[in-house]
Amino acid sequence: MRATVIHAPHDIRVEEVPDPAIRQPTDAVVRVLRACICGSDLWAYRGESARQPGQRIGHEFLGVVEETGAGVDGFAVGDLVVAPFVWSDGTCAYCAEGLTTSCPEGGFWGSVGSDGGQGEAVRVPYADGTLVELPAAAASDDRLLTALLALSDVLGTGHHAALGAGVTKGSTVAVVGDGAVGLCGVLAAKRLGAERIIALGRHTARTDIARRFGATDVVAERGEAALAAVRELTRGEGAHSVIEAVGTEQSMRTALDIVRDGGAIGYVGVPHGSASGVDLGVMFDRNIALRGGVAPVRTYIPELLPDVLDGTIDPSPVFDLSIGLDEVPAGYRAMDGRTALKVLITP
């Protein structure tokens, strides 16, 4: 089959790789209907996170079950399913607590020795603990199928950030980052009942989506000017909740600057760079909480799925470029050059 592999920074190729096969009784093989490129994939693309030459890449996909191992009880051939970006066994203490990303048997798609999501098919370990079944009728609805793909990562990650930031009904929320995760953070904050949502971003196409998702205000300034703008919008106090969806030192400093005393920051931006931007003294003095990390999206999918199915939330606008599998290298260039927000792949 064909799949995306990375050979070196800026060297993404679609190549022939061995077909996935059942290795363990708990495995399933899923034929991919939709996949996508994540902003976090760009760190490998840019050489800022290490990859072995020829390693698979991509961690978001949904598709149809083509084969199951003898130990798989919850799925049958032909089922439409979505996979979270981390597989998990569903039986350990962490999985029982909802922290599926800490499952000792778990792993990330595209890690060494595993299949990546940007290909024609994927071997799924621990299928019963990992996959979530979708309505079969969704396979014939392109918009819905695209919206459901967001459950694989960005929608659940935005939700995780909103929970970490303590978003409640009537609260004021600021969102640092105008990528797909930040925009899904806006969507999550709106869903949780936030009254005011301030989106920080400079790209009109993205902030237009933020407004569509529920942002009441947009701050295009950066640095001290951004701080002043948010303070002006919040009577000089700052936001009750801040979603940090970038992962740089500067973005974390901005989050700390604009959060209200006694407020919370939900951080889900994949950290990169030499420093965190976190000053514990400032956090201590101002009673600021910091919660977040790798989002256990497998735990959130059952909660979010009904709202996607009935149209209460529709994350599909974050996918602004659709390509075939052979065009994946061009898709990476588009996202790296910020001419695309999030690239949808149809193998």
PDB file of C-alpha atoms in Angstrom, residues 143 146-148 150-151 154-156 158-159 162 167 173 175 177-199 204-218 243 307-308 311-320 341-342:
ATOM      1  CA  ARG A 143     -19.089  17.306   5.509  1.00  0.00           C
ATOM      2  CA  THR A 146     -14.751  15.676   7.815  1.00  0.00           C
ATOM      3  CA  ALA A 147     -16.234  16.986  11.063  1.00  0.00           C
ATOM      4  CA  LEU A 148     -15.923  13.538  12.643  1.00  0.00           C
ATOM      5  CA  ALA A 150     -11.630  16.282  14.101  1.00  0.00           C
ATOM      6  CA  LEU A 151     -12.515  13.891  16.946  1.00  0.00           C
ATOM      7  CA  VAL A 154      -7.988  18.735  17.431  1.00  0.00           C
ATOM      8  CA  LEU A 155     -11.565  18.828  18.753  1.00  0.00           C
ATOM      9  CA  GLY A 156     -10.732  16.727  21.809  1.00  0.00           C
ATOM     10  CA  GLY A 158      -9.378  21.970  22.279  1.00  0.00           C
ATOM     11  CA  HIS A 159     -11.862  20.482  24.752  1.00  0.00           C
ATOM     12  CA  ALA A 162     -10.976  24.353  27.884  1.00  0.00           C
ATOM     13  CA  VAL A 167     -14.117  27.276  31.448  1.00  0.00           C
ATOM     14  CA  VAL A 173     -11.976  33.047  27.962  1.00  0.00           C
ATOM     15  CA  VAL A 175      -7.418  31.793  23.344  1.00  0.00           C
ATOM     16  CA  GLY A 177      -3.122  30.517  19.032  1.00  0.00           C
ATOM     17  CA  ASP A 178      -5.152  30.645  15.831  1.00  0.00           C
ATOM     18  CA  GLY A 179      -4.306  27.165  14.531  1.00  0.00           C
ATOM     19  CA  ALA A 180      -6.799  24.331  14.349  1.00  0.00           C
ATOM     20  CA  VAL A 181      -6.413  23.471  18.050  1.00  0.00           C
ATOM     21  CA  GLY A 182      -6.883  27.071  19.134  1.00  0.00           C
ATOM     22  CA  LEU A 183      -9.975  27.371  16.958  1.00  0.00           C
ATOM     23  CA  CYS A 184     -11.356  24.155  18.426  1.00  0.00           C
ATOM     24  CA  GLY A 185     -10.611  25.671  21.834  1.00  0.00           C
ATOM     25  CA  VAL A 186     -12.950  28.520  20.883  1.00  0.00           C
ATOM     26  CA  LEU A 187     -15.566  25.955  19.867  1.00  0.00           C
ATOM     27  CA  ALA A 188     -15.093  24.083  23.153  1.00  0.00           C
ATOM     28  CA  ALA A 189     -15.333  27.242  25.252  1.00  0.00           C
ATOM     29  CA  LYS A 190     -18.571  28.191  23.517  1.00  0.00           C
ATOM     30  CA  ARG A 191     -19.945  24.688  24.074  1.00  0.00           C
ATOM     31  CA  LEU A 192     -19.121  24.920  27.790  1.00  0.00           C
ATOM     32  CA  GLY A 193     -21.042  28.182  28.100  1.00  0.00           C
ATOM     33  CA  ALA A 194     -18.392  30.915  28.060  1.00  0.00           C
ATOM     34  CA  GLU A 195     -19.992  34.346  27.720  1.00  0.00           C
ATOM     35  CA  ARG A 196     -17.009  36.164  26.251  1.00  0.00           C
ATOM     36  CA  ILE A 197     -14.326  34.542  24.104  1.00  0.00           C
ATOM     37  CA  ILE A 198     -11.315  36.582  23.025  1.00  0.00           C
ATOM     38  CA  ALA A 199      -9.336  35.071  20.156  1.00  0.00           C
ATOM     39  CA  THR A 204      -8.127  37.156   9.054  1.00  0.00           C
ATOM     40  CA  ALA A 205      -9.106  33.832   7.481  1.00  0.00           C
ATOM     41  CA  ARG A 206      -8.501  32.129  10.814  1.00  0.00           C
ATOM     42  CA  THR A 207     -10.056  34.753  13.044  1.00  0.00           C
ATOM     43  CA  ASP A 208     -13.123  34.695  10.784  1.00  0.00           C
ATOM     44  CA  ILE A 209     -13.470  31.006  11.678  1.00  0.00           C
ATOM     45  CA  ALA A 210     -12.947  31.899  15.336  1.00  0.00           C
ATOM     46  CA  ARG A 211     -15.887  34.306  15.149  1.00  0.00           C
ATOM     47  CA  ARG A 212     -17.949  31.627  13.408  1.00  0.00           C
ATOM     48  CA  PHE A 213     -17.076  29.247  16.254  1.00  0.00           C
ATOM     49  CA  GLY A 214     -18.171  31.713  18.928  1.00  0.00           C
ATOM     50  CA  ALA A 215     -15.411  34.280  19.508  1.00  0.00           C
ATOM     51  CA  THR A 216     -16.893  37.597  20.613  1.00  0.00           C
ATOM     52  CA  ASP A 217     -13.659  39.578  20.205  1.00  0.00           C
ATOM     53  CA  VAL A 218     -10.455  39.327  18.178  1.00  0.00           C
ATOM     54  CA  ILE A 243      -6.298  28.431  26.415  1.00  0.00           C
ATOM     55  CA  ASP A 307     -22.872  17.035  19.399  1.00  0.00           C
ATOM     56  CA  VAL A 308     -20.967  16.565  16.145  1.00  0.00           C
ATOM     57  CA  GLY A 311     -24.692  19.623  14.323  1.00  0.00           C
ATOM     58  CA  THR A 312     -24.466  21.328  17.723  1.00  0.00           C
ATOM     59  CA  ILE A 313     -20.768  21.757  16.974  1.00  0.00           C
ATOM     60  CA  ASP A 314     -19.159  21.616  13.541  1.00  0.00           C
ATOM     61  CA  PRO A 315     -15.348  21.679  13.482  1.00  0.00           C
ATOM     62  CA  SER A 316     -15.142  20.953   9.742  1.00  0.00           C
ATOM     63  CA  PRO A 317     -14.216  24.563   8.755  1.00  0.00           C
ATOM     64  CA  VAL A 318     -10.716  24.072  10.216  1.00  0.00           C
ATOM     65  CA  PHE A 319      -9.965  21.876   7.193  1.00  0.00           C
ATOM     66  CA  ASP A 320      -9.394  24.465   4.496  1.00  0.00           C
ATOM     67  CA  LEU A 341      -4.730  25.998   8.149  1.00  0.00           C
ATOM     68  CA  LYS A 342      -5.246  22.236   8.249  1.00  0.00           C
TER      69      LYS A 342
END
